[in-house]
CSV table of C-alpha atoms in Angstrom, one decimal:
chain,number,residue,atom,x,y,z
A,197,UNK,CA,-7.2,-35.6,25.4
A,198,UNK,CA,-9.9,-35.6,28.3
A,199,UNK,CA,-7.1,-32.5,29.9
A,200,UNK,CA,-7.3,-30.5,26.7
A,201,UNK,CA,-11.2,-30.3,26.7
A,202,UNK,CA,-11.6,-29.6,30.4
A,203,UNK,CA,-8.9,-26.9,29.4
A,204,UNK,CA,-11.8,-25.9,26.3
A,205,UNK,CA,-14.4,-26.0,28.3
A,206,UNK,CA,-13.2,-23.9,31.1
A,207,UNK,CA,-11.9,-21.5,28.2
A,208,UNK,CA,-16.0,-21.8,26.8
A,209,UNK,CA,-17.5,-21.3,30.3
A,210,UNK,CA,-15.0,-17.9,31.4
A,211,UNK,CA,-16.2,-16.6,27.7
A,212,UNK,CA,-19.9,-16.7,28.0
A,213,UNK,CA,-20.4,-15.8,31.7
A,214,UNK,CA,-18.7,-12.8,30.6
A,215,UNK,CA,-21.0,-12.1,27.7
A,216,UNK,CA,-23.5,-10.6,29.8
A,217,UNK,CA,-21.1,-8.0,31.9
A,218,UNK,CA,-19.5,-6.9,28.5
A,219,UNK,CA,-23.1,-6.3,27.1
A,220,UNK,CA,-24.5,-4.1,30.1
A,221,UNK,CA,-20.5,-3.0,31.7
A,222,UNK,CA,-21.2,0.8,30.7
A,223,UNK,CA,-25.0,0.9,32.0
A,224,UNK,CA,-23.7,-1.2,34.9
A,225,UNK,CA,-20.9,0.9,36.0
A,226,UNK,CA,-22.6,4.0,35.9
A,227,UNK,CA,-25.1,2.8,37.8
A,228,UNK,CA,-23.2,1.3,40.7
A,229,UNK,CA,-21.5,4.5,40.6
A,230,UNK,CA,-24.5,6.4,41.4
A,231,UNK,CA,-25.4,4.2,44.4
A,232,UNK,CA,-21.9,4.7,45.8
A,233,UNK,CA,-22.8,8.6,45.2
A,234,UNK,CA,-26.5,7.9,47.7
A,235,UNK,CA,-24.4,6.0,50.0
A,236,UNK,CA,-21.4,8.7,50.2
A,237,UNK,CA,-19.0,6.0,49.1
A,238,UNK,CA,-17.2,9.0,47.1
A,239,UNK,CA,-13.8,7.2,46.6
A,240,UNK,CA,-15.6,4.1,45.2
A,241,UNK,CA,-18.1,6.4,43.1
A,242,UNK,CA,-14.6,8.3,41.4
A,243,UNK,CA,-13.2,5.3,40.3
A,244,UNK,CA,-16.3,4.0,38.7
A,245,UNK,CA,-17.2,7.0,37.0
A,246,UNK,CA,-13.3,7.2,35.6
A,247,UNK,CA,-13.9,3.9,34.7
A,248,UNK,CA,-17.4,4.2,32.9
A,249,UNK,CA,-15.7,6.8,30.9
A,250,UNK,CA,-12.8,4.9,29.7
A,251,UNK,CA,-15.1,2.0,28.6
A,252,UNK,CA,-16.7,4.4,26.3
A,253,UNK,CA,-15.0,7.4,25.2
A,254,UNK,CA,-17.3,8.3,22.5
A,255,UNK,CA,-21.0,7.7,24.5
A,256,UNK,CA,-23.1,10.9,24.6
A,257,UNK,CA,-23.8,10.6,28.4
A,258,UNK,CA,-20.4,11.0,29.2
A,259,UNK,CA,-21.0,14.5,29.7
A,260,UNK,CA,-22.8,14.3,32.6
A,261,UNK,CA,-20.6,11.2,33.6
A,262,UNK,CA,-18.0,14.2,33.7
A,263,UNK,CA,-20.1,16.7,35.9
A,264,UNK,CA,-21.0,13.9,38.3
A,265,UNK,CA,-17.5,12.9,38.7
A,266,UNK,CA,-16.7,17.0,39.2
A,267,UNK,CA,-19.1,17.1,41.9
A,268,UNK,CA,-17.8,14.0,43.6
A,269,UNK,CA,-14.5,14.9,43.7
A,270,UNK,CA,-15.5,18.7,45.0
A,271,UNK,CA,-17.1,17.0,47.7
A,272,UNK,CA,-13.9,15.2,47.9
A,273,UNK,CA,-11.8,18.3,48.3
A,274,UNK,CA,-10.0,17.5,45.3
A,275,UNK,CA,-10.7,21.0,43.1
A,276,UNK,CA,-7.9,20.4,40.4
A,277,UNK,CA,-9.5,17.4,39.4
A,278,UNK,CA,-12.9,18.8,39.3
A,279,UNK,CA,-12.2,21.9,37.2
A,280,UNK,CA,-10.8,19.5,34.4
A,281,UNK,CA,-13.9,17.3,35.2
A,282,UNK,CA,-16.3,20.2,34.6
A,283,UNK,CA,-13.8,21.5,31.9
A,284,UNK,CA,-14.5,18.1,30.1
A,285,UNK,CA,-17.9,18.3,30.6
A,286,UNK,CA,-18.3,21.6,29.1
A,287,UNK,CA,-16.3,20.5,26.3
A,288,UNK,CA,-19.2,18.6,25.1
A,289,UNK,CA,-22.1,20.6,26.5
A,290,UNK,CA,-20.3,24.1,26.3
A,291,UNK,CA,-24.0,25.8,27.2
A,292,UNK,CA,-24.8,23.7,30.2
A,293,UNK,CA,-25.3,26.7,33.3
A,294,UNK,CA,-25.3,24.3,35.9
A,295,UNK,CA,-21.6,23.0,34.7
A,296,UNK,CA,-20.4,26.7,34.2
A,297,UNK,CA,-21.7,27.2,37.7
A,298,UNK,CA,-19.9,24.7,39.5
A,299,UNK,CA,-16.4,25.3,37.5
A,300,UNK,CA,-16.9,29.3,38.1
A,301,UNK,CA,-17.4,28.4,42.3
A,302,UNK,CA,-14.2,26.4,42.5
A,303,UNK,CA,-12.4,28.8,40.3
A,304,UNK,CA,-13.2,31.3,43.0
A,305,UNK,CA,-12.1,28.8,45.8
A,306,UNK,CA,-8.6,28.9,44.0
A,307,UNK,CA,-8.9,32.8,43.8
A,308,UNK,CA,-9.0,32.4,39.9
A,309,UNK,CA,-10.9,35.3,39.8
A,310,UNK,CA,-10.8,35.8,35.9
A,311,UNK,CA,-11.7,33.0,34.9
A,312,UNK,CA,-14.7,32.6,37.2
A,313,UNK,CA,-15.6,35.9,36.5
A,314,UNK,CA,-15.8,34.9,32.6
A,315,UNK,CA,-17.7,31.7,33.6
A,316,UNK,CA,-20.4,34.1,35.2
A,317,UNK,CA,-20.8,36.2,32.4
A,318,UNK,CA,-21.3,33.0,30.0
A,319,UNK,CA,-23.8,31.8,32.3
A,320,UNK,CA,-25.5,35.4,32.2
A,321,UNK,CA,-25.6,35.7,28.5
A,322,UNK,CA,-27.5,32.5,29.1
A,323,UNK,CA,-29.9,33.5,31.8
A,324,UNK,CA,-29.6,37.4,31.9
A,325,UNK,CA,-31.8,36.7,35.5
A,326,UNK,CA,-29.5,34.1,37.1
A,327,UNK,CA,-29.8,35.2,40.6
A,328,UNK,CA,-26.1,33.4,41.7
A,329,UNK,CA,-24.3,34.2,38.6
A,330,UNK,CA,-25.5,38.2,38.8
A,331,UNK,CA,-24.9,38.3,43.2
A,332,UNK,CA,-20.9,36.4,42.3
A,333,UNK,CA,-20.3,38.7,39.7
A,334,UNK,CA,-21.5,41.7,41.8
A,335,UNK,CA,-18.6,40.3,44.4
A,336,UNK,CA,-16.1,40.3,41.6
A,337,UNK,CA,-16.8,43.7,40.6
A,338,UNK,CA,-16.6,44.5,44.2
A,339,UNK,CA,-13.2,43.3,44.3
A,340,UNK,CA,-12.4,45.7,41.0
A,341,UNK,CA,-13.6,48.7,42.7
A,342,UNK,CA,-15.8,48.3,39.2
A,343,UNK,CA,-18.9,49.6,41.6
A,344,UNK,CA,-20.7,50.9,38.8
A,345,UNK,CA,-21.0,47.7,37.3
A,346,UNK,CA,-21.6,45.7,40.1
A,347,UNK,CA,-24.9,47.9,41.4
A,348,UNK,CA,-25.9,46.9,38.1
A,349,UNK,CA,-25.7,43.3,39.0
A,350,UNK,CA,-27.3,43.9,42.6
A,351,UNK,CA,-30.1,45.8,41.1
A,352,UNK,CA,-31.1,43.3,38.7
A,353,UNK,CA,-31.3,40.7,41.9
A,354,UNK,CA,-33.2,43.2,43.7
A,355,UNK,CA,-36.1,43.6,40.7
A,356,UNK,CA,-36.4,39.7,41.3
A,357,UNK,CA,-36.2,39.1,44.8
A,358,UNK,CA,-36.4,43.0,46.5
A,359,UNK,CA,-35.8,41.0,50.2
A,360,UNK,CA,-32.3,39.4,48.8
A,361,UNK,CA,-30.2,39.9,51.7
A,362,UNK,CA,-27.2,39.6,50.3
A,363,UNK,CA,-28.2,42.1,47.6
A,364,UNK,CA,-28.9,44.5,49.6
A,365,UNK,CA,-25.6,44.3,52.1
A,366,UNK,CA,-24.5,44.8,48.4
A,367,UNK,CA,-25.6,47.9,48.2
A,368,UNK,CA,-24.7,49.3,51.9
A,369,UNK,CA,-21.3,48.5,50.8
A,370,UNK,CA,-21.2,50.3,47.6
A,371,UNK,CA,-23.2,53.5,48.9
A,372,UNK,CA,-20.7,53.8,52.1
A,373,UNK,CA,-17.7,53.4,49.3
A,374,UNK,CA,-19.3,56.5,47.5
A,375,UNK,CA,-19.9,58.1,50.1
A,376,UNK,CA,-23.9,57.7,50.2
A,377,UNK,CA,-23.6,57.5,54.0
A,378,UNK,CA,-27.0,58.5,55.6
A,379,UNK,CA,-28.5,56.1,52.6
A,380,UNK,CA,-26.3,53.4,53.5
A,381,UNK,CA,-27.7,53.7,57.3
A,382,UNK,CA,-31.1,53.9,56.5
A,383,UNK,CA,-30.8,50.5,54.3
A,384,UNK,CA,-29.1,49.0,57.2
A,385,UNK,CA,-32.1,50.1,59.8
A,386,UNK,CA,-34.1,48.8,57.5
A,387,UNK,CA,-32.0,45.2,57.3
A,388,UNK,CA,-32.0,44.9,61.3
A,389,UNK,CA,-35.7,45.5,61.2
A,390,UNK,CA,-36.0,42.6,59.2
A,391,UNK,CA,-32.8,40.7,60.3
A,392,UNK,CA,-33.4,41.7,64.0
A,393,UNK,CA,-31.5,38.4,65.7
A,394,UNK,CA,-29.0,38.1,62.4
A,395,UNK,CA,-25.3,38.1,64.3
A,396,UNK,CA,-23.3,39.3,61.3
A,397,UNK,CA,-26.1,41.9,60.0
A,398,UNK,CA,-26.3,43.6,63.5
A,399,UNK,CA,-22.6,43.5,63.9
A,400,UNK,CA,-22.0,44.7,60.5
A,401,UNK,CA,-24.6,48.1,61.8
A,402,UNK,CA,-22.3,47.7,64.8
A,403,UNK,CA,-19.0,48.3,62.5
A,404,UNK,CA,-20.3,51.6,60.4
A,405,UNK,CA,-22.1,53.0,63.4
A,406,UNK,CA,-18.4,53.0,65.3
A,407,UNK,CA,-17.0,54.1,61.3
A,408,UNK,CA,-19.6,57.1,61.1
A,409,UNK,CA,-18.6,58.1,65.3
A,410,UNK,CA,-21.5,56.7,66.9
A,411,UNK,CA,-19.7,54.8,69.3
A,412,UNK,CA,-22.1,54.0,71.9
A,413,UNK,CA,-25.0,53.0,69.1
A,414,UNK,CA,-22.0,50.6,68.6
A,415,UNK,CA,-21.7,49.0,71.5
A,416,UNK,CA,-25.4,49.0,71.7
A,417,UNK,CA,-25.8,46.7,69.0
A,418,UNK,CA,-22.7,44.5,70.0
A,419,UNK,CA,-24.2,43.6,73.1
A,420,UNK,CA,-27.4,42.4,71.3
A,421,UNK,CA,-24.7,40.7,69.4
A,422,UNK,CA,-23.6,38.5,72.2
A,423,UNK,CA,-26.8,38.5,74.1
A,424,UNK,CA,-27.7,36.1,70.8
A,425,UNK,CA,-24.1,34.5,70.8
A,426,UNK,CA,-22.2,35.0,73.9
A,427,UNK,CA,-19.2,33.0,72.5
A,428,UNK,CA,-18.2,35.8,69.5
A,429,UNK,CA,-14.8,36.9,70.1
A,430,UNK,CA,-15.1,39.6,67.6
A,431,UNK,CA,-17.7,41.5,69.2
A,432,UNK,CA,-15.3,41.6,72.1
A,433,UNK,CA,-12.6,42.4,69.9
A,434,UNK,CA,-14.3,45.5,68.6
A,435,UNK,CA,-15.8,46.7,71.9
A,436,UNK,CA,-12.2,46.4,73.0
A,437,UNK,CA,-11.2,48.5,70.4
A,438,UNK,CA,-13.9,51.1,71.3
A,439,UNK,CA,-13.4,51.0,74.4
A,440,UNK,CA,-9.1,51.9,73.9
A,441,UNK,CA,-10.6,54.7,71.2
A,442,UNK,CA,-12.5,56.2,74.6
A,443,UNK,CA,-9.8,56.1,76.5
A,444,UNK,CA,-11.8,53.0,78.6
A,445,UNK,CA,-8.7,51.6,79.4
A,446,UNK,CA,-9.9,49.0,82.4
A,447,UNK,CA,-12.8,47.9,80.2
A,448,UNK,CA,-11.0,47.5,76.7
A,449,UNK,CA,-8.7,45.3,79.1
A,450,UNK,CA,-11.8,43.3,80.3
A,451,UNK,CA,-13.2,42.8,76.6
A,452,UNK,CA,-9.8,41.8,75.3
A,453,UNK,CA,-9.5,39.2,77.8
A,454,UNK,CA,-12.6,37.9,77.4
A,455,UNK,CA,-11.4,37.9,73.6
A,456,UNK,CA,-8.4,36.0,74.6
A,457,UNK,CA,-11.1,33.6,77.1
A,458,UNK,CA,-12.6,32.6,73.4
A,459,UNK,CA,-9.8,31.5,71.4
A,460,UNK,CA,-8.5,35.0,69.7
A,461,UNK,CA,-4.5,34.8,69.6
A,462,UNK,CA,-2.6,36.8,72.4
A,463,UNK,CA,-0.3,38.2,69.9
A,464,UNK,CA,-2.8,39.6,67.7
A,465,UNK,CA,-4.2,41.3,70.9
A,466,UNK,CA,-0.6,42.2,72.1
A,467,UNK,CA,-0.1,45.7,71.6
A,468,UNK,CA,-3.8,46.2,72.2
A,469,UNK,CA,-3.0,45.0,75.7
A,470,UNK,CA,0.1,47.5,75.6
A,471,UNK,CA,-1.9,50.2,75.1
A,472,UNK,CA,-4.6,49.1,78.2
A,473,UNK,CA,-1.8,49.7,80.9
């Protein structure tokens, strides 16, 4: 008798010092989870998420349960798994930007270019101004060769923010595809004057100046290049490249060595090398 009521009691005892977990486990969970998210314990903060979400299928806040459990496991590297965690989430809240935003950049990391690009457009028809959706949607249209369409969506960024750099290297781009030269250059002038110790902006002038036959305004503004970062192989790489164009054989040799010096593959500069002989 006294075994079968120490058996009760422990029974008793196990029930109600779980009452308390079982009232508070969804509140609970999510909230550990979210300190495991400050402390960058992301494997820890994935399970208790997943968890928190199985407890209760049906609670409203699960769809923001699902977008912080998309953003932990993007920071995780784990993109499959947060596409169908922002899918999920958007399931529920099918107008949230924010969640369109995040699924449309990892569709682009996976080169899922249509369905980012559709996720753009919702967030767009949304917020017509959406200065990320409008400059990832330009680059989409880039990628069609749809140039009309994107200078629409680099224009609208410029009427916001007229300094946008990115914007603007837009439009370089689509007035040197159509043939807009002298107005691509002046833009670009006008970029370097602004951008003056920018690496990629001045070797991006570097790159159409060579394009357009100014070769030594090229290597002009390649050496400013590595006068800021002495360590960019490409720069060498180009004035290499130049320098072979000119018939400079000893100093193409000397740029592509120094190429090689910095970590660019000898059998991508192979025949280069061939031809400095």
């Amino acid at each position: 008798m006294k075994e079968e009521m120490k058996y009760i009691v422990c029974i008793l005892c196990v029930w109600v010092l779980s009452l308390p977990l079982q009232a508070q486990s969804y509140n609970d969970v999510v909230e550990q989870a979210m300190d495991c998210v400050k402390k960058d314990s992301l494997v820890q903060a994935e399970r208790l998420f997943q968890q928190a979400l199985k407890m209760e299928p049906d609670n409203a806040r699960n769809a923001l349960l699902f977008s912080n459990l998309g953003t932990v496991q993007k920071r995780m590297g784990k993109t499959d798994e947060a596409i169908e965690s922002y899918t999920l989430a958007l399931n529920i809240i099918p107008y949230s930007t924010t969640m369109l935003l995040n699924r449309a950049a990892l569709y682009l990391e996976k080169n899922l270019i249509q369905k980012a690009y559709l996720d753009y457009c919702n967030v767009i028809d949304l917020l017509p101004k959406n200065l990320e959706a409008r400059l990832f949607r330009a680059y989409i249209y880039m990628q069609r060769r749809e140039y009309k369409e994107a200078r629409v969506d680099y224009n609208v960024v410029l009427e916001q923010d007229v300094k946008n750099k990115t914007a603007r290297i837009g439009i370089i781009m689509l007035d040197e595809k159509e043939g807009r030269h002298q107005s691509a250059m002046d833009a670009m002038n006008l970029l370097v004057s602004d951008y003056p110790r920018d690496v990629s902006v001045l070797r991006m002038r570097a790159n159409m100046e060579w394009e357009h036959g100014q070769a030594e305004a090229a290597l002009f503004d390649l050496n400013e290049v590595l006068k800021l970062d002495p360590r960019d192989a490409s720069c060498y790489v180009m004035k290499g490249d130049i320098y072979l164009q000119q018939k400079r054989k000893a100093e193409a040799r000397e740029a592509y060595e120094k190429a090689l010096e910095l970590g660019v593959s000898r059998a991508e500069l192979a025949e280069k090398l061939k031809q400095c002989k």
